PDB file of C-alpha atoms in Angstrom:
ATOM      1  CA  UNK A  27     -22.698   1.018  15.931  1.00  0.00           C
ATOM      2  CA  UNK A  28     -22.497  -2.869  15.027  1.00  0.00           C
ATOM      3  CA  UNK A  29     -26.216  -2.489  15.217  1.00  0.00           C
ATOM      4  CA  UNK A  30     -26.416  -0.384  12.568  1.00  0.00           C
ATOM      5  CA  UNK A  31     -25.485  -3.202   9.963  1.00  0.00           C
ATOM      6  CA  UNK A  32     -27.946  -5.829  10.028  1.00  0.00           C
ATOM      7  CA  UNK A  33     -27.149  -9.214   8.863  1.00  0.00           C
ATOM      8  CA  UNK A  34     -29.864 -11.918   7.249  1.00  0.00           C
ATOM      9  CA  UNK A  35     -28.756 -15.135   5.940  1.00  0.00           C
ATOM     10  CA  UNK A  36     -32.116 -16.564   3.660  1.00  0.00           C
ATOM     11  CA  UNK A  37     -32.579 -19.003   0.993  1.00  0.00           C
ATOM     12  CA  UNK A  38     -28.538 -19.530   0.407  1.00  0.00           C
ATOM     13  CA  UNK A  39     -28.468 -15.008   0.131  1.00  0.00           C
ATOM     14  CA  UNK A  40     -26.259 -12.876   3.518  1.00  0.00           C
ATOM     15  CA  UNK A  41     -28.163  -9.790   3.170  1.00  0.00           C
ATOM     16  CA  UNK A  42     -25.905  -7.347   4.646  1.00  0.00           C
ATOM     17  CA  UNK A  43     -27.868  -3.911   5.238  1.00  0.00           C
ATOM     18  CA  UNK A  44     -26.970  -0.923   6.122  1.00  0.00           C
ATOM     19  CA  UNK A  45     -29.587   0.551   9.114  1.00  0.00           C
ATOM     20  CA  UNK A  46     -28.486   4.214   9.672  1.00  0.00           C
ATOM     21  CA  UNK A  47     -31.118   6.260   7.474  1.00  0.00           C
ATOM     22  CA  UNK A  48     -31.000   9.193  10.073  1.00  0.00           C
ATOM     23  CA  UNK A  49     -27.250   9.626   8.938  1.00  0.00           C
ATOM     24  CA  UNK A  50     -27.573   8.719   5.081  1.00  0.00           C
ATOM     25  CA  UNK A  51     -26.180   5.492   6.041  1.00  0.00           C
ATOM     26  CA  UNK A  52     -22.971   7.196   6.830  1.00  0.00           C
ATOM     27  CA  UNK A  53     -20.335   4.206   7.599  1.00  0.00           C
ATOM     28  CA  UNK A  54     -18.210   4.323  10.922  1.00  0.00           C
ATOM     29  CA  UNK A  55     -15.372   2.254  11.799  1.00  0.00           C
ATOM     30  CA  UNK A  56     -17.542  -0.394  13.907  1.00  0.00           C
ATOM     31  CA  UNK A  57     -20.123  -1.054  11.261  1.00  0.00           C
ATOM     32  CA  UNK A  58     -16.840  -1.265   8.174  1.00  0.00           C
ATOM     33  CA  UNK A  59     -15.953  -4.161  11.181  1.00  0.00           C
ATOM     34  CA  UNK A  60     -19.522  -5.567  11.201  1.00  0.00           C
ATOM     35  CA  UNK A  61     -19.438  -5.335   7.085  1.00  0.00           C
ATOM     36  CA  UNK A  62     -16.000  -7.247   7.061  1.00  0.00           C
ATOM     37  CA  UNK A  63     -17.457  -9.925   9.713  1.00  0.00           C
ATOM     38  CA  UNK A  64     -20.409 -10.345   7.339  1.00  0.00           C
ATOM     39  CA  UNK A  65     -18.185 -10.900   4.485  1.00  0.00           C
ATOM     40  CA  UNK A  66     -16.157 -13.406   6.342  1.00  0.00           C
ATOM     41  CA  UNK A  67     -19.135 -15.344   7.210  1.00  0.00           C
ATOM     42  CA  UNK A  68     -20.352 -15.680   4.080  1.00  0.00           C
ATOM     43  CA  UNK A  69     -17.139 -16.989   2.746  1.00  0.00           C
ATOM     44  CA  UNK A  70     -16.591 -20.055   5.542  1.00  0.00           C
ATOM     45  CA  UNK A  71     -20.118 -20.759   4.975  1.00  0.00           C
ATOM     46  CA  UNK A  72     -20.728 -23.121   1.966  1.00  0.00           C
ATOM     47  CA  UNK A  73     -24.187 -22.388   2.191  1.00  0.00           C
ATOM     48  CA  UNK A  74     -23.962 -18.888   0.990  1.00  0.00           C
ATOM     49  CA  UNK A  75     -24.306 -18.882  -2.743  1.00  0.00           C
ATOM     50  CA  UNK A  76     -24.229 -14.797  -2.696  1.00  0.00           C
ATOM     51  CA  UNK A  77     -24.160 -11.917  -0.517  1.00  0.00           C
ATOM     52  CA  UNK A  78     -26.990  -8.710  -0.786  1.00  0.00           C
ATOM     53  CA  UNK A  79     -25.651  -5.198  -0.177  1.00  0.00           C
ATOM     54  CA  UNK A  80     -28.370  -2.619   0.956  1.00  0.00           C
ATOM     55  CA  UNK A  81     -29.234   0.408   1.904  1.00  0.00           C
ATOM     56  CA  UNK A  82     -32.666   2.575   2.386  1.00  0.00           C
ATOM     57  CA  UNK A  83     -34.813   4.416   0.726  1.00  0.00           C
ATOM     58  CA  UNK A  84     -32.572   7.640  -0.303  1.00  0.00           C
ATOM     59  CA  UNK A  85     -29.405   6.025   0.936  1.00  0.00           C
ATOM     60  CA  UNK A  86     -26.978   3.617  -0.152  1.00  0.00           C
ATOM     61  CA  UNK A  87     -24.287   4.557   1.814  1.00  0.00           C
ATOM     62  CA  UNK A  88     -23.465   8.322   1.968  1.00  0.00           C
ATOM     63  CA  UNK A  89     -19.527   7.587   2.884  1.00  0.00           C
ATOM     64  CA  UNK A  90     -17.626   7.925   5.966  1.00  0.00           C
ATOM     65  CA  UNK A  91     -19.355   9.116   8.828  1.00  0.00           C
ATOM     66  CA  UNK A  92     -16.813  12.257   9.005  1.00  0.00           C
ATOM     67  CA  UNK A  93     -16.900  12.795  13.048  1.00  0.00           C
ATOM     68  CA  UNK A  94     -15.976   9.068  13.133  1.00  0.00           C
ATOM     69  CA  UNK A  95     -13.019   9.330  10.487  1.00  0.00           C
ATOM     70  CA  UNK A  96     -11.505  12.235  11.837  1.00  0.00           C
ATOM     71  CA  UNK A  97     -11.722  10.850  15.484  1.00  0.00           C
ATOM     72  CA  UNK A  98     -10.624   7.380  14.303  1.00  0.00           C
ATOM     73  CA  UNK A  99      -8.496   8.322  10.774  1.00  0.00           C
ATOM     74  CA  UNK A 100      -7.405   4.622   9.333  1.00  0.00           C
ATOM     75  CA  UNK A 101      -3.628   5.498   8.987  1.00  0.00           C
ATOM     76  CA  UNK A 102      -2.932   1.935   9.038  1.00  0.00           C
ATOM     77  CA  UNK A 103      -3.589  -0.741   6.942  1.00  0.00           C
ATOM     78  CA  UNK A 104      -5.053  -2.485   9.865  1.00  0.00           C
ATOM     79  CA  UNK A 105      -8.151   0.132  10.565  1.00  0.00           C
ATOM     80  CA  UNK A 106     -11.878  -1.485   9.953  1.00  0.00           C
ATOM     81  CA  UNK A 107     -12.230   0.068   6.904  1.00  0.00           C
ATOM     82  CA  UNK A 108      -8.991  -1.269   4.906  1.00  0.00           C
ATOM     83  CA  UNK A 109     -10.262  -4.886   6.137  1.00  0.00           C
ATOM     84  CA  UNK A 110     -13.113  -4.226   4.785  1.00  0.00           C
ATOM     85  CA  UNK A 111     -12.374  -3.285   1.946  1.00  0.00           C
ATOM     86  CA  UNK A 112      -9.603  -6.156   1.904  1.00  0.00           C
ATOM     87  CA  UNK A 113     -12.377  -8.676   2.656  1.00  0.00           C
ATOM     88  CA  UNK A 114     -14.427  -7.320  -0.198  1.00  0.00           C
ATOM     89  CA  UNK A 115     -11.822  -7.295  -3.021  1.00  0.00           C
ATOM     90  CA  UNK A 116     -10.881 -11.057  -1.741  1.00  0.00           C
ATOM     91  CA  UNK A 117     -14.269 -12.503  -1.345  1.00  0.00           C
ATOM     92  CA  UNK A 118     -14.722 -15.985  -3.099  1.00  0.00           C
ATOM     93  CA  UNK A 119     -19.225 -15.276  -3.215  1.00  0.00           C
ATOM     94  CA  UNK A 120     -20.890 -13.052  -5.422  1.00  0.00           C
ATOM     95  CA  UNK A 121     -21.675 -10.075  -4.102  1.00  0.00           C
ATOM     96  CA  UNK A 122     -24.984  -8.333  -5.631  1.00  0.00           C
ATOM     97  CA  UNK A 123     -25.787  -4.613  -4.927  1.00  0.00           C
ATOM     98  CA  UNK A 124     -29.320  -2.837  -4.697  1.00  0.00           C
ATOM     99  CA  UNK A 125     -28.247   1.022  -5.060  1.00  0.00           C
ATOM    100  CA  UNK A 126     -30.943   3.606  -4.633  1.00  0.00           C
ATOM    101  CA  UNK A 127     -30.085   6.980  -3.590  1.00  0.00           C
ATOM    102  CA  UNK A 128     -26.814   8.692  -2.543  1.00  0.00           C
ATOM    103  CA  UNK A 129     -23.562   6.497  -2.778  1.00  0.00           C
ATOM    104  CA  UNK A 130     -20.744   8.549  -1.941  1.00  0.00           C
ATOM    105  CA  UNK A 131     -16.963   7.375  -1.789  1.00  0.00           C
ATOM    106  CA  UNK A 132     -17.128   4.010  -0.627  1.00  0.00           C
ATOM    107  CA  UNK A 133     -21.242   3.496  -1.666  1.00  0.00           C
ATOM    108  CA  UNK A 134     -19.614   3.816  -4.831  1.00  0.00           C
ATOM    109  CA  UNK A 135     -16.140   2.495  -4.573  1.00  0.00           C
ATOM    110  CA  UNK A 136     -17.415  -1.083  -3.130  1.00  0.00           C
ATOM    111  CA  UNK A 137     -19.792  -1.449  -6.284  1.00  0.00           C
ATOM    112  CA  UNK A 138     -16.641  -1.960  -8.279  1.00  0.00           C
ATOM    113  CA  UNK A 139     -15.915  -5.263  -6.264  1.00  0.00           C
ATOM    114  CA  UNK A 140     -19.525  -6.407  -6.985  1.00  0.00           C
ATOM    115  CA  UNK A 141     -20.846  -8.850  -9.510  1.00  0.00           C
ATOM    116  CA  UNK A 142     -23.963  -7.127 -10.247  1.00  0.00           C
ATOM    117  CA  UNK A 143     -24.802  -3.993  -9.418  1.00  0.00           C
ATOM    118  CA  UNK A 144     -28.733  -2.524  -9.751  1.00  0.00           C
ATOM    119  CA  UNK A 145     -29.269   1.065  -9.750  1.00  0.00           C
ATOM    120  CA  UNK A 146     -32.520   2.683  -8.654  1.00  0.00           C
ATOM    121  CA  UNK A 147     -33.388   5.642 -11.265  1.00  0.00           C
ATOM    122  CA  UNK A 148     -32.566   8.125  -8.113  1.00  0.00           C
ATOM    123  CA  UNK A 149     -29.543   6.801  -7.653  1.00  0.00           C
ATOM    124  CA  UNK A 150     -26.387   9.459  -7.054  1.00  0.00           C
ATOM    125  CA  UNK A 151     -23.345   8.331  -7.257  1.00  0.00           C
ATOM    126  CA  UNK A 152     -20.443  10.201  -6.304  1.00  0.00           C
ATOM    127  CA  UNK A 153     -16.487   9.563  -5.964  1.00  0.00           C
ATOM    128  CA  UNK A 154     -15.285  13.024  -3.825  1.00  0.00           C
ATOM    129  CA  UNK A 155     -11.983  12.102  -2.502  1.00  0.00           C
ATOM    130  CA  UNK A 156     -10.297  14.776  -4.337  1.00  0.00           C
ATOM    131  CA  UNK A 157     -12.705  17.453  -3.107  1.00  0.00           C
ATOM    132  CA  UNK A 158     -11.070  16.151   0.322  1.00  0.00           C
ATOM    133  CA  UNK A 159      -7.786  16.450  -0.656  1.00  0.00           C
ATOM    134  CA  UNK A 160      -7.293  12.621  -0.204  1.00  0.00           C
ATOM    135  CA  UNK A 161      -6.911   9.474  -2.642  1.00  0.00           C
ATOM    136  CA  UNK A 162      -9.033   7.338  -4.120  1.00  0.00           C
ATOM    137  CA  UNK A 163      -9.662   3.723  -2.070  1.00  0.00           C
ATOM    138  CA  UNK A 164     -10.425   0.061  -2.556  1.00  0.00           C
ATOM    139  CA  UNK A 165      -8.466  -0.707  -5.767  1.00  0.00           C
ATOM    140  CA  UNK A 166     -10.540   2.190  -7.233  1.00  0.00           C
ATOM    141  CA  UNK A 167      -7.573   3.591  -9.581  1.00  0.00           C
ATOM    142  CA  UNK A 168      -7.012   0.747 -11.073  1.00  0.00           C
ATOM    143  CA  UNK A 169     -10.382  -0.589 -11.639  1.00  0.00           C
ATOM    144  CA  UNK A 170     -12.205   2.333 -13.090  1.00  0.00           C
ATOM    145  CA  UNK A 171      -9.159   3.148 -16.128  1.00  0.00           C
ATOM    146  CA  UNK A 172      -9.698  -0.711 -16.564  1.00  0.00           C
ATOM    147  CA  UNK A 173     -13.918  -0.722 -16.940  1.00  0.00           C
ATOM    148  CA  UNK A 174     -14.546   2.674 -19.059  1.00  0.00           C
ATOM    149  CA  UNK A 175     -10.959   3.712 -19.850  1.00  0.00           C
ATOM    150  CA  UNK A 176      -8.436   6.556 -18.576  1.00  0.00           C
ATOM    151  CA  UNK A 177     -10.293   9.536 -19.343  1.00  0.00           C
ATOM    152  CA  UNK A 178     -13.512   8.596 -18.372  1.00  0.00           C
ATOM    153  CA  UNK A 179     -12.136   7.488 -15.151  1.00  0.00           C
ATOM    154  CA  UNK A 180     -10.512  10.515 -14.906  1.00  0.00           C
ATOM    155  CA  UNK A 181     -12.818  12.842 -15.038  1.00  0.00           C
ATOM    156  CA  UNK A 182     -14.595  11.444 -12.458  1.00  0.00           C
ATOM    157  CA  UNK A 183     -12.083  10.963 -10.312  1.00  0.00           C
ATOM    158  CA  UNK A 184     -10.333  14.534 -10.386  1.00  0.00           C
ATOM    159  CA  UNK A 185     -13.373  16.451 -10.200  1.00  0.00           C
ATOM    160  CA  UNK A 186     -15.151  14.494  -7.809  1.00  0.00           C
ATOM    161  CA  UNK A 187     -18.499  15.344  -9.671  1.00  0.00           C
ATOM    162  CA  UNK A 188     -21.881  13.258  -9.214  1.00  0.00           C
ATOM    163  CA  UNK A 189     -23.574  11.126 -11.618  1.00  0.00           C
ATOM    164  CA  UNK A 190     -26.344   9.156 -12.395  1.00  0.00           C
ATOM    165  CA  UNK A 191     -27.547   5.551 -12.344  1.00  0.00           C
ATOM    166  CA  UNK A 192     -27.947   5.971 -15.941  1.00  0.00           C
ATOM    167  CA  UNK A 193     -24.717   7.365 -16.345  1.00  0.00           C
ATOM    168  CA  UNK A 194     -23.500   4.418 -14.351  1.00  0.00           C
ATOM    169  CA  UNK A 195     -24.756   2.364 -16.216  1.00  0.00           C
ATOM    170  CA  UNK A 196     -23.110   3.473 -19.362  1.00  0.00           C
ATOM    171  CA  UNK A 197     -20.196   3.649 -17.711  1.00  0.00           C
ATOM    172  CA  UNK A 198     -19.576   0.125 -16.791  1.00  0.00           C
ATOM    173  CA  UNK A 199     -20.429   0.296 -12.689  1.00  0.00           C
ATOM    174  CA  UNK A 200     -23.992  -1.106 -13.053  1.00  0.00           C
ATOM    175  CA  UNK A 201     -25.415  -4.358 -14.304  1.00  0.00           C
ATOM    176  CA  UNK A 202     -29.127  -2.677 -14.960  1.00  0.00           C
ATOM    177  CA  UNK A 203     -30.818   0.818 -14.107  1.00  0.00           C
ATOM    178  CA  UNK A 204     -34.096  -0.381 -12.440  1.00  0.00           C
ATOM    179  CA  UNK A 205     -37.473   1.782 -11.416  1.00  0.00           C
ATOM    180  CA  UNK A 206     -37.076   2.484  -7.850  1.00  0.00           C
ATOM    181  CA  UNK A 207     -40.754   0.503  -7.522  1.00  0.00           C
ATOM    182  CA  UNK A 208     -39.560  -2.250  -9.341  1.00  0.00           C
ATOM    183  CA  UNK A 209     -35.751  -2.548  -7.426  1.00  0.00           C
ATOM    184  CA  UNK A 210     -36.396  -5.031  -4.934  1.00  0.00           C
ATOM    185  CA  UNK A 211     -38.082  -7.592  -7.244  1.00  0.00           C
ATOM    186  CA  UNK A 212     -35.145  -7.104  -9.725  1.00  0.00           C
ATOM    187  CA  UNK A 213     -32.535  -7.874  -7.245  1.00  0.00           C
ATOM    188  CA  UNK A 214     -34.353 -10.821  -5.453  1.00  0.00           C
ATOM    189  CA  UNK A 215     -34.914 -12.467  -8.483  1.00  0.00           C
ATOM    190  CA  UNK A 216     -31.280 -12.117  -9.502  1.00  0.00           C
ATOM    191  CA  UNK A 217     -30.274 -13.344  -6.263  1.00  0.00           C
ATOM    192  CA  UNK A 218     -32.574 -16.150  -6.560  1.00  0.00           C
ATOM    193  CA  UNK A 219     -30.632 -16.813 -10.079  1.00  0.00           C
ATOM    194  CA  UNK A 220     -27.309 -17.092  -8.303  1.00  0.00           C
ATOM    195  CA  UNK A 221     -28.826 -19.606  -5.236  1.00  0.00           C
ATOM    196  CA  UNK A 222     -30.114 -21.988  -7.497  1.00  0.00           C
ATOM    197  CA  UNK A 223     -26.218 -22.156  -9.543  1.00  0.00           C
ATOM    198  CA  UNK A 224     -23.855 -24.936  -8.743  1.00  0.00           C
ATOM    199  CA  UNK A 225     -22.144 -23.425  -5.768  1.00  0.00           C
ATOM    200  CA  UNK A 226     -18.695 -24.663  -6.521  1.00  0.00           C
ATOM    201  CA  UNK A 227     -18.855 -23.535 -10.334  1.00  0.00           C
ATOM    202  CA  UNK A 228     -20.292 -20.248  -9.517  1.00  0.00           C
ATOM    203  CA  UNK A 229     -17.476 -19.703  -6.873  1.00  0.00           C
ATOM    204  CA  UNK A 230     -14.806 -20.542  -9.561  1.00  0.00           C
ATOM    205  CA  UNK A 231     -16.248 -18.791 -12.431  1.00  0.00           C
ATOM    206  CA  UNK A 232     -16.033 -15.681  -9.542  1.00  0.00           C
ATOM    207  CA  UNK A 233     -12.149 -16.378  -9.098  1.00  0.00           C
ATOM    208  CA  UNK A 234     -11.631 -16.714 -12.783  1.00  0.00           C
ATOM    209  CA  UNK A 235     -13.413 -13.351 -13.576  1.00  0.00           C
ATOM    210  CA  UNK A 236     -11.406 -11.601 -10.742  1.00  0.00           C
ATOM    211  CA  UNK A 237      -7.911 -13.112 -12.355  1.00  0.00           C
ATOM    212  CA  UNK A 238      -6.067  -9.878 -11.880  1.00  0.00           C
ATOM    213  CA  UNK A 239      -6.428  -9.836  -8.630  1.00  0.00           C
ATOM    214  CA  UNK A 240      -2.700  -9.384  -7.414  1.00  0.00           C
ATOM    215  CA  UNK A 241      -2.900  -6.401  -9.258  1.00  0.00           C
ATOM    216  CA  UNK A 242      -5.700  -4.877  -7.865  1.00  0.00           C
ATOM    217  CA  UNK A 243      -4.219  -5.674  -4.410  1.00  0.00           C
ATOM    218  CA  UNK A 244      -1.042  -4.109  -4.846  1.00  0.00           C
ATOM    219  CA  UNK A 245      -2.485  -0.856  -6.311  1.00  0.00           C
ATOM    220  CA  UNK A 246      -4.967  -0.634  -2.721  1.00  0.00           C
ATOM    221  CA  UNK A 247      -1.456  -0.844  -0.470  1.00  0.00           C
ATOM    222  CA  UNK A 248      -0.656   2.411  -2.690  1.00  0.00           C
ATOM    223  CA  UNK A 249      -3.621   4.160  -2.305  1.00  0.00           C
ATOM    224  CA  UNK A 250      -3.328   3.349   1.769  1.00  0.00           C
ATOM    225  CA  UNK A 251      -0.326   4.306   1.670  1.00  0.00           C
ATOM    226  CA  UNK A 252      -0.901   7.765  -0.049  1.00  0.00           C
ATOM    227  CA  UNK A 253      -4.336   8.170   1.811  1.00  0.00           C
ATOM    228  CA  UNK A 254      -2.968   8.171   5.114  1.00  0.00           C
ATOM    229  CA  UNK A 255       0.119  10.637   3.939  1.00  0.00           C
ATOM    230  CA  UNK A 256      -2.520  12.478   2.657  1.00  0.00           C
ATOM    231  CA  UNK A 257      -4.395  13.030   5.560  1.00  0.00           C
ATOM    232  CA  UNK A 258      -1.252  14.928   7.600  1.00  0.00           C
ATOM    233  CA  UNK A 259      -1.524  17.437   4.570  1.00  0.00           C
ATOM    234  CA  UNK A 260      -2.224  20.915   5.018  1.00  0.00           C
ATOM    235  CA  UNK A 261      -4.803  20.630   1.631  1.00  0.00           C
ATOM    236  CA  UNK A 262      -6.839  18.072   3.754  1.00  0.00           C
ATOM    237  CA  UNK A 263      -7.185  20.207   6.713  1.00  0.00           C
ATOM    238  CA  UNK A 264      -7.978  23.101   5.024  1.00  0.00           C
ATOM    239  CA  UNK A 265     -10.764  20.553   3.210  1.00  0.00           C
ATOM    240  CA  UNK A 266     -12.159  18.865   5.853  1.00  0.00           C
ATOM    241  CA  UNK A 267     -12.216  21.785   8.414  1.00  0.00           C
ATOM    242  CA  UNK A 268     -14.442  23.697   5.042  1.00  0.00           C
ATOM    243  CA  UNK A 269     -16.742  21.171   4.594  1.00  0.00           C
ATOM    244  CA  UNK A 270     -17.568  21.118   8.569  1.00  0.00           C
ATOM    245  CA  UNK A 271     -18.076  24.771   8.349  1.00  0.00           C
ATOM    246  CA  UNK A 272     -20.366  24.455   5.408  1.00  0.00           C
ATOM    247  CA  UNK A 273     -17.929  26.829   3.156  1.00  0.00           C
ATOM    248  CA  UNK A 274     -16.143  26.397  -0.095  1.00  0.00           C
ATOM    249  CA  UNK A 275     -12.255  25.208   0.844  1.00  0.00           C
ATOM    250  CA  UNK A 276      -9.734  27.591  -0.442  1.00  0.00           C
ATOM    251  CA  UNK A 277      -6.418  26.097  -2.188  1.00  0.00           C
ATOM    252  CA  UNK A 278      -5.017  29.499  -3.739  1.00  0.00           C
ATOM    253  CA  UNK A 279      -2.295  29.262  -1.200  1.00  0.00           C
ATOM    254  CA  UNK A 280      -1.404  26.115  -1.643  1.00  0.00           C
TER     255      UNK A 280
END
């Protein structure tokens, strides 16, 4: 599945995209691997002045490919997907995001790492761990109360409930809310911005922004820890085994 991320290193910019449009780029553990790689590349490479995440047209990412999660469930901290998102949080580049389409779960949850984010107008964004009867990931419960406060956060969190790039926007998640026709110049020329910045004062104006760091890491060991707890639970049986037979999950009993 390695294949299915494909990585481009141009004019100082990693492009890391995802290539699995058949599946709404639905992430498996091999390709979170290939993501992490990328990441690591980019920051032992002084070259890199930032790194590009894509998707496809209708797709950012929609998620966890769920045969692949429940076959391969990351109960440790050591599974492909906590290094990834490890990697992410930690990276020392700026890390730019074109969005357009779905972003589900971690299409959304890894924009919160980026430095600027750009939303296609189609863009659906969409944090469902609840639904699942699982926790929220990747520093997510920390970093959401902290960009558009508790109850905003909230909300979106406990109800799992799409939204908008607009909505995004106003929320904090997205740097700019761009035609879809007009997304790809946006983002290469703010990529071109970032390669043409001092590398070393761009790298610690990055570290200086992302000062809370400890923090951020110590609140993603509790929501591994209470993920993988979560995923012995009867609730996230009951969830998971409803959403692969296309029915509404039933909690009365619980």
């Amino acid at each position: 599945m390695a294949q299915n991320i494909t990585r481009t290193l141009r004019d100082g910019i990693l492009q890391l995209q995802i290539n699995r449009l058949e599946k709404k780029n639905a992430l498996t553990q091999e390709m979170y691997a290939a993501l992490a790689d990328g990441l690591d590349e980019a920051a032992a490479n002084s070259s890199v002045r930032a790194v590009l995440f894509k998707g496809g047209p209708g797709a950012f990412t929609a998620g966890n490919d769920l045969k692949d999660f429940l076959e391969q469930p990351p109960r440790s901290g050591e599974a492909p997907v906590h290094r990834f998102i490890k990697t992410l949080a930690q990276s020392p580049v700026a890390l730019v995001a074109q969005v357009e389409g779905v972003a589900v779960g971690i299409g959304t949850t890894l924009l919160l790492h980026c430095d600027m984010v750009f939303v296609a107008e189609d863009a659906r964004l969409q944090l469902p761990f609840v639904n699942l009867a699982l926790l929220p990931e990747a520093g997510s419960s920390y970093l959401l109360p902290k960009i558009m406060g508790h109850a905003r956060a909230a909300e979106l969190l406990m109800t799992g409930r799409a939204f908008d790039g607009h909505e995004a926007l106003t929320l904090g998640i997205a740097t700019a809310v761009v035609p879809l026709a007009e997304l790809e110049a946006r983002v290469a020329a703010a990529c071109m911005r970032l390669a043409q910045q001092p590398p070393g004062a761009l790298r610690k104006t990055k570290a200086l922004l992302k000062s809370d760091q400890e923090q951020v890491m110590r609140q993603m060991e509790r929501e591994s820890r209470g993920f993988a707890e979560c995923l012995n639970s009867a609730e996230c049986k009951e969830a998971l085994t409803a959403f692969l037979e296309k029915r509404p999950p039933d909690f009365s009993t619980f």
